[in-house]
Amino acid sequence: MPLTDNCPLAEVKVSKLKDCPMLMLGRLDIKKFQEWSNACHRYLKHLEKKPEEIVRFVADGMLEPHFMKWYHANQTRINALSLDKYLTEFAKYALPHKWEHGVRNTLLSSKQGNKPFADWQIELKNLNALLANTKLTCCLSDASVQAQLEANMNPDLCTKLDNTNLIATSFPDWICEVTELDEDLHEENACTQRLIDANNAAYPPTCTQSPSLMGSSANANILQLLRLTEDEKRILKEHKGCTRCQVFYCGHAEDLNKCPMKINNTWPDPKNYKTLTLETALAAKNKTVAGYVYAEEICDDNMDSNSYVPPSDPPLTGQHMKAMVKLSGPSIPSFPISVKALLDNGCPSTVISDALVTHLGLRHFPLPKEEDNLMSLSESPLHCKEYVKLELSAGKGAWSSGVSRAKINVGLPVPLLLEIPFLSSEQIVLDVHAQTAINKRTGFDIMAPPPPRSEPIQNTKPPKKKRKSHEGKASNPSPENTTEQGSTPKLEGREAPDPKTILAMVLERIKGLAFQEKLQKKDAELKEQYAD
């Protein structure tokens, strides 16, 4: 009893050629059944067992409950069948009733339309192959497929085919020749379209007659720019307007050759055209005068000291926020490497360059299709197919992040982009004015880590023992030589590093070594598991 169309399709999983294929939960259509049949035959080919024993193995790989029930109810009889007979009985039970009629109707009703002939003929041959592999009586011969292609191909291609003498004597050769004709036809259409576009750009449409005189119903829906009336020309002339771009107080009314539209050979959009009136001209004049007065007030050199001074304009270009962080990986045997990471909260994903991932030797993970969603400012996609896991540190180990995930992008202009997910999970607050990136939990600024504290090295030599005098009494040490009163000695030009910094560096090194050892063990396990 087949499942309804609302149920998702089953999936065929095969880990190795010698492993038994698995038919996961879901319904079967003819394409999925063909995939299951091919997997079973490949398993028979590579399995070192007798052909009559194959069915009991593949039948146990069906995980859909009603498929398992069908098998267990007839287990003894089914186990004795050959693989082809088992697949024939399983198709009768699992596939929809009269599925072959639906496939055949799809094949016979298919039309080329605007699709390339090469793609369309492959679709038809694939449908016919499904029938040939399962219902041989319903499949079409090569001559029938050729007739079907000729009857439903694009009309332009059909005309070109009628005017061409083909030399093909077999169906595959006929397919090759028709494909070449279709490609030539597409190239001719593309060339014609380029000529039409070039002509439209060189000679934009203008209206020489009123719409009522155009008369043709074919031109009723075409928007054309009307000629200027005498009143509109007069208003443009009185208010320093341009008759080409139709803008008042444009600045080039005296010399129309300076009009941007004339330079670029363009015209105003007929869709946005509005009749030029005196009110429109006066509104444009008021805007121009207001802007001029404001500029005069700002640039007046004779303003007294008590007048209002406007704030200075912000700069056109600012500095990027980059933090020096350290990264490590399986390919880095010694201390972590330093990388300048770009901090920005305008991107929804943390991104790392493919070159840096290769240098670190990080493990790649497949990225879900819905996460390949990055776009550049030019609206071109930034394709990401995989991601990695990484940990960052800064300030010689004084600060370290948790495990973050970063998408891999090939050709990224910066090595690492730390974006919204990283900044949010690590609770880092960016201050563009102060150029700081402070962790709210620790107060650590990864843009400017504090310098390591240093303390002078103390004199660790034990005090000298008191020497006895000739009379047997201990002599009193001189005041300047006592440890309590003397100054603390220092090593010339040296200072002791902060103990916390030393501990942080040691801890970071221990983590790196432990991580490398873990990766080596995992690598050995995977090689042993997937060794043929």
Coordinates of C-alpha atoms in Angstrom, one line a residue:
M1 CA 0.0 0.0 0.0
P2 CA 1.9 3.1 -1.2
L3 CA 2.0 6.2 1.0
T4 CA 0.2 9.5 0.0
D5 CA 2.0 12.2 -2.0
N6 CA 2.1 14.4 1.2
C7 CA 4.6 12.0 2.8
P8 CA 8.3 12.9 2.0
L9 CA 10.3 10.7 -0.3
A10 CA 12.5 8.0 1.1
E11 CA 16.3 8.2 0.9
V12 CA 18.7 5.5 -0.2
K13 CA 22.0 5.5 1.9
V14 CA 25.1 3.6 1.0
S15 CA 28.3 4.2 3.1
K16 CA 30.5 1.7 1.2
L17 CA 30.2 -0.5 -1.9
K18 CA 30.6 -3.6 0.3
D19 CA 28.0 -2.3 2.9
C20 CA 24.3 -3.2 2.6
P21 CA 22.2 -0.3 1.3
M22 CA 19.6 1.2 3.5
L23 CA 16.1 2.4 2.5
M24 CA 15.2 5.2 4.9
L25 CA 11.7 6.2 6.0
G26 CA 9.4 7.7 3.4
R27 CA 7.4 6.9 0.3
L28 CA 8.8 5.6 -3.0
D29 CA 8.3 7.0 -6.5
I30 CA 9.7 5.4 -9.7
K31 CA 13.0 7.5 -9.5
K32 CA 13.7 6.5 -5.8
F33 CA 12.8 2.9 -6.6
Q34 CA 15.2 2.9 -9.5
E35 CA 17.9 4.3 -7.1
W36 CA 17.1 1.4 -4.6
S37 CA 17.3 -1.2 -7.4
N38 CA 20.7 0.1 -8.6
A39 CA 22.1 0.1 -5.0
C40 CA 21.0 -3.5 -4.6
H41 CA 22.6 -4.6 -7.8
R42 CA 25.9 -2.8 -6.9
Y43 CA 25.8 -4.6 -3.5
L44 CA 25.3 -8.0 -5.3
K45 CA 28.3 -7.2 -7.5
H46 CA 30.7 -6.4 -4.7
L47 CA 29.4 -8.8 -2.1
E48 CA 31.3 -12.0 -1.6
K49 CA 28.2 -14.1 -1.1
K50 CA 26.0 -16.3 -3.3
P51 CA 23.3 -14.6 -5.4
E52 CA 20.5 -16.5 -3.7
E53 CA 21.5 -15.1 -0.3
I54 CA 21.4 -11.4 -1.3
V55 CA 17.7 -10.8 -0.8
R56 CA 17.7 -11.5 3.0
F57 CA 20.3 -8.8 3.4
V58 CA 18.8 -6.0 1.3
A59 CA 15.3 -6.7 2.6
D60 CA 16.4 -6.1 6.1
G61 CA 17.7 -2.7 5.0
M62 CA 14.1 -1.4 4.5
L63 CA 13.2 0.8 7.4
E64 CA 9.7 2.0 6.5
P65 CA 7.3 0.2 8.9
H66 CA 4.8 -1.1 6.3
F67 CA 7.7 -2.3 4.0
M68 CA 9.1 -4.3 6.9
K69 CA 5.6 -5.7 7.7
W70 CA 5.2 -6.8 4.1
Y71 CA 8.6 -8.5 4.2
H72 CA 8.2 -10.2 7.5
A73 CA 4.8 -11.6 6.5
N74 CA 6.3 -13.3 3.5
Q75 CA 9.9 -13.6 4.7
T76 CA 10.5 -17.3 3.9
R77 CA 9.1 -17.0 0.4
I78 CA 10.9 -13.7 -0.4
N79 CA 14.2 -14.9 0.9
A80 CA 14.1 -17.7 -1.6
L81 CA 13.6 -15.3 -4.6
S82 CA 16.3 -13.9 -6.8
L83 CA 17.1 -10.2 -6.6
D84 CA 15.2 -9.3 -9.8
K85 CA 12.1 -11.2 -8.7
Y86 CA 12.2 -9.5 -5.3
L87 CA 12.4 -6.1 -6.9
T88 CA 9.5 -6.9 -9.2
E89 CA 7.3 -7.9 -6.3
F90 CA 8.5 -5.0 -4.2
A91 CA 7.6 -2.5 -7.0
K92 CA 4.1 -3.9 -7.3
Y93 CA 3.6 -3.3 -3.5
A94 CA 5.5 0.0 -3.0
L95 CA 4.9 2.0 -6.2
P96 CA 1.6 3.9 -6.9
H97 CA -1.0 2.1 -9.0
K98 CA -0.4 2.5 -12.8
W99 CA 2.6 4.7 -12.2
E100 CA 3.8 3.9 -15.7
H101 CA 0.8 5.6 -17.3
G102 CA 1.8 8.9 -15.5
V103 CA 5.4 8.7 -16.6
R104 CA 4.4 7.9 -20.2
N105 CA 1.9 10.7 -20.4
T106 CA 4.5 13.1 -19.0
L107 CA 6.9 11.9 -21.8
L108 CA 4.3 12.3 -24.6
S109 CA 3.1 15.7 -23.5
S110 CA 6.5 17.3 -22.9
K111 CA 7.3 20.3 -25.1
Q112 CA 10.6 22.1 -25.6
G113 CA 9.4 25.7 -25.1
N114 CA 12.3 28.0 -24.5
K115 CA 14.6 25.3 -23.0
P116 CA 17.8 24.3 -24.8
F117 CA 17.2 21.2 -27.0
A118 CA 20.1 19.4 -25.3
D119 CA 18.5 19.7 -21.9
W120 CA 15.0 18.8 -23.1
Q121 CA 16.1 15.6 -25.0
I122 CA 17.9 14.4 -21.9
E123 CA 14.8 14.8 -19.8
L124 CA 12.8 12.7 -22.3
K125 CA 15.4 10.0 -22.6
N126 CA 15.6 9.8 -18.8
L127 CA 11.8 9.3 -18.5
N128 CA 12.0 6.6 -21.2
A129 CA 14.8 4.9 -19.4
L130 CA 12.7 4.6 -16.3
L131 CA 10.1 2.8 -18.3
A132 CA 12.7 0.6 -20.0
N133 CA 14.2 -0.5 -16.6
T134 CA 10.9 -1.3 -14.9
K135 CA 8.1 -1.5 -17.5
L136 CA 9.7 -2.6 -20.8
T137 CA 6.3 -2.9 -22.5
C138 CA 5.6 0.8 -22.0
C139 CA 8.8 2.4 -23.1
L140 CA 9.3 4.0 -26.5
S141 CA 11.8 3.0 -29.2
D142 CA 14.5 5.3 -30.5
A143 CA 12.4 6.1 -33.6
S144 CA 9.3 6.9 -31.4
V145 CA 11.4 9.2 -29.2
Q146 CA 12.8 11.0 -32.3
A147 CA 9.3 11.5 -33.6
Q148 CA 8.2 12.8 -30.3
L149 CA 11.1 15.3 -30.3
E150 CA 10.3 16.5 -33.8
A151 CA 6.6 17.0 -33.0
N152 CA 7.1 19.0 -29.9
M153 CA 10.3 21.0 -30.5
N154 CA 10.4 24.8 -30.7
P155 CA 8.7 26.2 -33.8
D156 CA 11.8 28.2 -34.9
L157 CA 14.0 25.1 -34.5
C158 CA 11.4 23.0 -36.4
T159 CA 11.5 25.5 -39.3
K160 CA 15.3 25.5 -39.3
L161 CA 15.3 21.7 -39.2
D162 CA 13.0 21.6 -42.3
N163 CA 15.3 23.9 -44.2
T164 CA 18.4 21.8 -43.4
N165 CA 19.5 18.6 -45.0
L166 CA 20.7 16.3 -42.2
I167 CA 23.2 13.6 -42.9
A168 CA 22.6 11.6 -39.7
T169 CA 21.7 7.9 -40.2
S170 CA 21.2 7.0 -36.5
F171 CA 19.3 8.4 -33.5
P172 CA 22.5 9.6 -31.6
D173 CA 23.8 11.3 -34.7
W174 CA 20.5 13.0 -35.3
I175 CA 20.5 14.3 -31.7
C176 CA 24.0 15.8 -32.2
E177 CA 23.0 17.6 -35.4
V178 CA 19.8 19.0 -34.0
T179 CA 21.6 20.2 -30.9
E180 CA 24.1 22.1 -33.1
L181 CA 21.2 23.7 -35.0
D182 CA 19.5 24.8 -31.8
E183 CA 22.8 26.3 -30.5
D184 CA 23.2 28.3 -33.8
L185 CA 19.6 29.5 -33.5
H186 CA 20.1 30.7 -29.9
E187 CA 23.3 32.6 -31.1
E188 CA 21.4 34.2 -34.0
N189 CA 18.6 35.3 -31.6
A190 CA 21.1 36.7 -29.1
C191 CA 22.9 38.7 -31.9
T192 CA 19.6 40.1 -33.2
Q193 CA 18.6 41.2 -29.6
R194 CA 22.0 43.0 -29.2
L195 CA 21.4 44.9 -32.4
I196 CA 17.9 45.9 -31.3
D197 CA 19.2 47.1 -27.9
A198 CA 21.9 49.1 -29.6
N199 CA 19.4 50.7 -32.0
N200 CA 17.1 51.6 -29.2
A201 CA 19.9 53.2 -27.2
A202 CA 21.1 55.2 -30.3
Y203 CA 17.6 56.4 -31.3
P204 CA 15.3 56.7 -28.3
P205 CA 11.6 56.8 -29.2
T206 CA 10.1 60.3 -29.5
C207 CA 6.5 61.3 -30.2
T208 CA 6.0 63.4 -33.4
Q209 CA 2.2 63.1 -33.4
S210 CA -0.4 63.3 -30.7
P211 CA -1.6 60.0 -29.3
S212 CA -5.0 60.4 -31.0
L213 CA -3.4 60.5 -34.4
M214 CA -1.2 57.4 -33.9
G215 CA -4.2 55.2 -34.7
S216 CA -2.5 51.8 -34.5
S217 CA -3.8 49.5 -31.7
A218 CA -0.4 48.0 -31.5
N219 CA 1.1 51.3 -30.3
A220 CA -1.7 52.0 -27.8
N221 CA 0.3 50.5 -24.9
I222 CA 3.7 52.1 -25.8
L223 CA 4.6 55.1 -23.6
Q224 CA 6.3 57.9 -25.7
L225 CA 7.6 61.2 -24.6
L226 CA 5.4 64.1 -25.9
R227 CA 6.9 67.2 -27.5
L228 CA 7.1 70.3 -25.3
T229 CA 4.2 72.8 -25.8
E230 CA 4.9 76.5 -26.5
D231 CA 3.9 77.4 -22.9
E232 CA 6.3 74.8 -21.5
K233 CA 9.2 76.1 -23.6
R234 CA 8.4 79.7 -22.5
I235 CA 8.4 78.6 -18.8
L236 CA 11.7 76.7 -19.2
K237 CA 13.3 79.8 -20.9
E238 CA 12.1 82.2 -18.2
H239 CA 13.3 80.0 -15.3
K240 CA 16.7 78.9 -16.7
G241 CA 15.5 75.4 -17.6
C242 CA 16.8 72.8 -20.0
T243 CA 14.6 71.6 -22.9
R244 CA 16.4 68.2 -22.9
C245 CA 16.3 67.1 -19.3
Q246 CA 13.4 69.5 -18.5
V247 CA 14.8 70.7 -15.2
F248 CA 14.5 74.2 -13.9
Y249 CA 17.6 76.2 -12.7
C250 CA 19.7 73.3 -13.9
G251 CA 22.9 75.3 -14.4
H252 CA 23.4 74.5 -18.1
A253 CA 20.5 76.2 -19.7
E254 CA 22.9 78.5 -21.7
D255 CA 24.8 75.6 -23.2
L256 CA 22.7 72.5 -23.9
N257 CA 25.8 70.5 -24.9
K258 CA 26.6 70.3 -21.1
C259 CA 23.3 68.5 -20.4
P260 CA 24.0 65.1 -18.9
M261 CA 21.2 63.5 -20.8
K262 CA 22.5 64.9 -24.1
I263 CA 26.0 63.7 -23.3
N264 CA 24.7 60.2 -22.5
N265 CA 22.1 60.2 -25.3
T266 CA 19.1 59.7 -23.0
W267 CA 15.7 61.3 -22.5
P268 CA 13.4 61.8 -19.5
D269 CA 11.3 58.7 -18.5
P270 CA 7.8 59.0 -20.1
K271 CA 6.4 57.1 -17.0
N272 CA 7.4 59.9 -14.7
Y273 CA 6.5 62.8 -17.0
K274 CA 4.5 65.7 -15.6
T275 CA 3.3 68.8 -17.3
L276 CA 5.6 71.7 -16.7
T277 CA 3.8 74.6 -15.0
L278 CA 4.7 77.9 -13.4
E279 CA 4.1 76.5 -9.9
T280 CA 6.7 73.8 -10.6
A281 CA 9.2 76.4 -11.7
L282 CA 8.6 78.6 -8.7
A283 CA 9.0 75.7 -6.3
A284 CA 12.4 74.8 -7.9
K285 CA 13.4 78.5 -7.6
N286 CA 12.6 78.6 -3.9
K287 CA 14.7 75.5 -3.2
T288 CA 17.7 77.1 -5.1
V289 CA 17.4 80.4 -3.2
A290 CA 17.1 78.7 0.2
G291 CA 20.2 76.6 -0.5
Y292 CA 22.2 79.7 -1.6
V293 CA 21.3 81.8 1.5
Y294 CA 22.3 78.9 3.8
A295 CA 25.7 78.7 2.1
E296 CA 26.2 82.5 2.4
E297 CA 25.6 82.4 6.1
I298 CA 28.1 79.7 6.7
C299 CA 30.8 81.1 4.5
D300 CA 30.5 84.7 5.7
D301 CA 33.9 85.8 7.0
N302 CA 32.5 88.8 8.9
M303 CA 30.4 86.9 11.4
D304 CA 31.0 88.1 15.0
S305 CA 32.2 85.6 17.7
N306 CA 28.7 85.4 19.3
S307 CA 27.0 84.0 16.1
Y308 CA 26.1 80.3 15.7
V309 CA 28.9 78.1 14.4
P310 CA 27.6 74.9 12.7
P311 CA 29.3 71.7 13.7
S312 CA 32.1 70.4 11.5
D313 CA 31.2 67.8 8.9
P314 CA 32.0 64.2 9.7
P315 CA 34.9 62.7 7.7
L316 CA 34.1 60.9 4.4
T317 CA 36.3 57.9 5.3
G318 CA 36.8 56.3 8.7
Q319 CA 39.2 53.7 10.0
H320 CA 38.4 50.0 10.0
M321 CA 38.3 48.3 13.4
K322 CA 40.9 45.6 13.4
A323 CA 42.0 43.5 16.3
M324 CA 45.2 41.4 16.6
V325 CA 44.1 37.9 17.6
K326 CA 45.9 34.6 17.7
L327 CA 44.8 31.3 16.0
S328 CA 46.1 27.8 16.1
G329 CA 45.4 24.6 14.2
P330 CA 46.7 21.1 13.3
S331 CA 49.2 22.6 10.8
I332 CA 50.7 25.0 13.4
P333 CA 53.1 22.9 15.5
S334 CA 54.5 25.8 17.5
F335 CA 52.9 28.8 19.1
P336 CA 49.7 30.3 17.6
I337 CA 50.0 32.7 14.7
S338 CA 48.8 36.4 14.9
V339 CA 46.1 37.5 12.5
K340 CA 44.5 40.9 12.0
A341 CA 40.7 40.3 12.3
L342 CA 38.2 42.9 11.0
L343 CA 35.5 43.7 13.5
D344 CA 32.1 44.7 12.1
N345 CA 28.5 44.4 13.1
G346 CA 27.1 44.8 9.6
C347 CA 27.4 41.2 8.5
P348 CA 25.2 38.3 9.8
S349 CA 27.9 35.7 9.7
T350 CA 31.5 35.3 10.8
V351 CA 33.7 34.6 7.7
I352 CA 37.2 33.3 7.3
S353 CA 39.3 33.1 4.1
D354 CA 40.1 29.8 2.5
A355 CA 43.8 30.6 2.5
L356 CA 43.9 31.1 6.3
V357 CA 41.9 27.8 6.8
T358 CA 44.4 25.9 4.6
H359 CA 47.3 27.5 6.5
L360 CA 45.9 26.5 9.9
G361 CA 44.8 23.0 8.6
L362 CA 41.3 23.3 10.2
R363 CA 38.7 20.6 9.6
H364 CA 36.0 21.5 7.1
F365 CA 32.3 20.9 7.9
P366 CA 29.5 21.0 5.2
L367 CA 27.4 24.2 5.4
P368 CA 23.6 23.8 5.2
K369 CA 22.2 25.2 1.9
E370 CA 20.1 27.8 3.6
E371 CA 23.2 29.3 5.3
D372 CA 24.8 30.1 1.9
N373 CA 23.1 33.5 2.1
L374 CA 25.8 36.2 2.0
M375 CA 25.7 39.1 -0.4
S376 CA 28.2 41.8 -1.2
L377 CA 27.4 45.5 -1.5
S378 CA 27.1 45.0 -5.3
E379 CA 24.4 42.4 -4.6
S380 CA 26.6 39.6 -6.0
P381 CA 26.5 36.4 -3.9
L382 CA 29.5 35.4 -1.7
H383 CA 29.3 31.6 -2.0
C384 CA 30.2 29.6 1.1
K385 CA 29.9 25.8 1.1
E386 CA 31.7 24.8 4.3
Y387 CA 32.5 26.2 7.7
V388 CA 35.2 25.6 10.4
K389 CA 35.3 25.7 14.2
L390 CA 38.0 27.9 15.8
E391 CA 39.1 29.5 19.1
L392 CA 40.7 32.9 19.4
S393 CA 42.9 34.5 22.0
A394 CA 44.4 37.9 22.6
G395 CA 46.8 39.7 24.9
K396 CA 49.3 36.8 25.2
G397 CA 46.5 34.5 26.4
A398 CA 45.0 37.0 28.9
W399 CA 41.7 36.6 27.0
S400 CA 40.3 33.7 25.0
S401 CA 37.0 33.1 23.2
G402 CA 34.8 30.1 23.2
V403 CA 34.4 27.8 20.1
S404 CA 33.0 29.8 17.2
R405 CA 31.9 28.8 13.7
A406 CA 33.1 30.7 10.6
K407 CA 32.0 30.3 7.0
I408 CA 34.7 29.7 4.5
N409 CA 34.9 32.0 1.5
V410 CA 37.4 31.6 -1.3
G411 CA 39.1 34.9 -2.3
L412 CA 38.0 36.9 0.9
P413 CA 40.1 40.1 0.8
V414 CA 40.7 39.9 4.6
P415 CA 41.8 36.8 6.6
L416 CA 39.0 36.9 9.2
L417 CA 35.7 38.8 9.6
L418 CA 34.4 38.8 13.2
E419 CA 30.7 39.7 12.8
I420 CA 27.4 39.6 14.7
P421 CA 27.4 35.9 15.8
F422 CA 30.8 36.2 17.3
L423 CA 30.3 39.6 18.9
S424 CA 27.0 38.5 20.4
S425 CA 28.2 35.2 21.9
E426 CA 31.3 36.8 23.3
Q427 CA 29.4 39.9 24.6
I428 CA 31.8 42.3 22.8
V429 CA 30.6 45.9 22.5
L430 CA 32.1 48.0 19.7
D431 CA 32.7 51.8 20.2
V432 CA 33.6 53.2 16.8
H433 CA 34.4 56.7 18.2
A434 CA 36.7 55.4 20.9
Q435 CA 38.0 52.5 18.7
T436 CA 37.4 49.9 21.4
A437 CA 36.0 46.4 21.5
I438 CA 35.3 45.6 25.1
N439 CA 34.2 42.2 26.5
K440 CA 31.3 43.0 28.9
R441 CA 32.1 40.0 31.2
T442 CA 35.8 40.8 31.7
G443 CA 36.2 44.4 30.6
F444 CA 39.0 43.2 28.3
D445 CA 39.6 45.4 25.2
I446 CA 40.7 43.2 22.3
M447 CA 41.5 46.2 20.2
A448 CA 44.1 47.5 22.7
P449 CA 45.1 44.7 25.2
P450 CA 46.7 46.1 28.4
P451 CA 50.5 45.8 28.4
P452 CA 51.8 43.0 30.7
R453 CA 52.7 44.2 34.2
S454 CA 56.3 43.9 35.3
E455 CA 57.8 43.8 38.7
P456 CA 61.5 44.3 39.6
I457 CA 63.4 41.1 40.4
Q458 CA 63.9 40.8 44.1
N459 CA 67.2 39.8 45.6
T460 CA 66.7 36.1 46.5
K461 CA 70.2 35.5 48.0
P462 CA 70.1 34.5 51.6
P463 CA 71.6 37.0 54.1
K464 CA 75.2 36.4 55.1
K465 CA 75.8 34.8 58.5
K466 CA 77.3 36.9 61.2
R467 CA 81.0 36.4 61.6
K468 CA 82.5 36.2 65.0
S469 CA 85.2 38.6 66.1
H470 CA 88.5 37.5 67.6
E471 CA 86.9 38.0 71.0
G472 CA 84.2 35.3 70.1
K473 CA 81.4 37.9 69.9
A474 CA 79.3 38.4 66.8
S475 CA 80.2 41.6 65.0
N476 CA 77.3 44.0 64.2
P477 CA 76.7 44.4 60.5
S478 CA 77.0 47.8 59.0
P479 CA 73.6 49.5 58.4
E480 CA 74.2 49.9 54.7
N481 CA 74.6 46.2 54.2
T482 CA 71.4 45.0 56.0
T483 CA 68.6 43.5 53.8
E484 CA 65.9 45.4 55.7
Q485 CA 67.4 48.8 55.2
G486 CA 69.2 48.4 51.9
S487 CA 67.6 49.1 48.5
T488 CA 66.2 46.2 46.4
P489 CA 68.9 45.2 43.9
K490 CA 67.9 44.9 40.2
L491 CA 69.3 43.2 37.2
E492 CA 70.7 45.7 34.8
G493 CA 68.2 46.4 32.0
R494 CA 65.9 43.4 32.9
E495 CA 62.5 43.3 34.5
A496 CA 60.5 40.2 35.6
P497 CA 57.3 39.5 33.6
D498 CA 53.9 39.4 35.3
P499 CA 53.3 35.9 36.7
K500 CA 49.7 36.0 35.4
T501 CA 51.0 36.6 31.9
I502 CA 53.4 33.6 32.2
L503 CA 50.5 31.4 33.5
A504 CA 48.3 32.5 30.7
M505 CA 50.9 31.7 28.1
V506 CA 51.6 28.3 29.6
L507 CA 47.9 27.5 29.7
E508 CA 47.4 28.5 26.1
R509 CA 50.3 26.3 25.1
I510 CA 48.9 23.3 27.0
K511 CA 45.5 23.8 25.3
G512 CA 47.2 23.8 21.9
L513 CA 49.2 20.7 22.6
A514 CA 46.1 18.9 23.9
F515 CA 44.1 19.9 20.9
Q516 CA 46.8 18.7 18.5
E517 CA 46.9 15.3 20.3
K518 CA 43.1 15.0 20.1
L519 CA 43.2 15.7 16.4
Q520 CA 46.0 13.1 15.8
K521 CA 43.9 10.4 17.7
K522 CA 40.8 11.3 15.7
D523 CA 42.8 11.1 12.5
A524 CA 44.1 7.7 13.3
E525 CA 40.6 6.5 14.2
L526 CA 39.1 7.7 11.0
K527 CA 41.8 6.2 8.9
E528 CA 41.3 2.9 10.6
Q529 CA 37.5 3.1 10.3
Y530 CA 37.5 3.9 6.6
A531 CA 40.4 1.8 5.5
D532 CA 39.5 -0.5 2.6

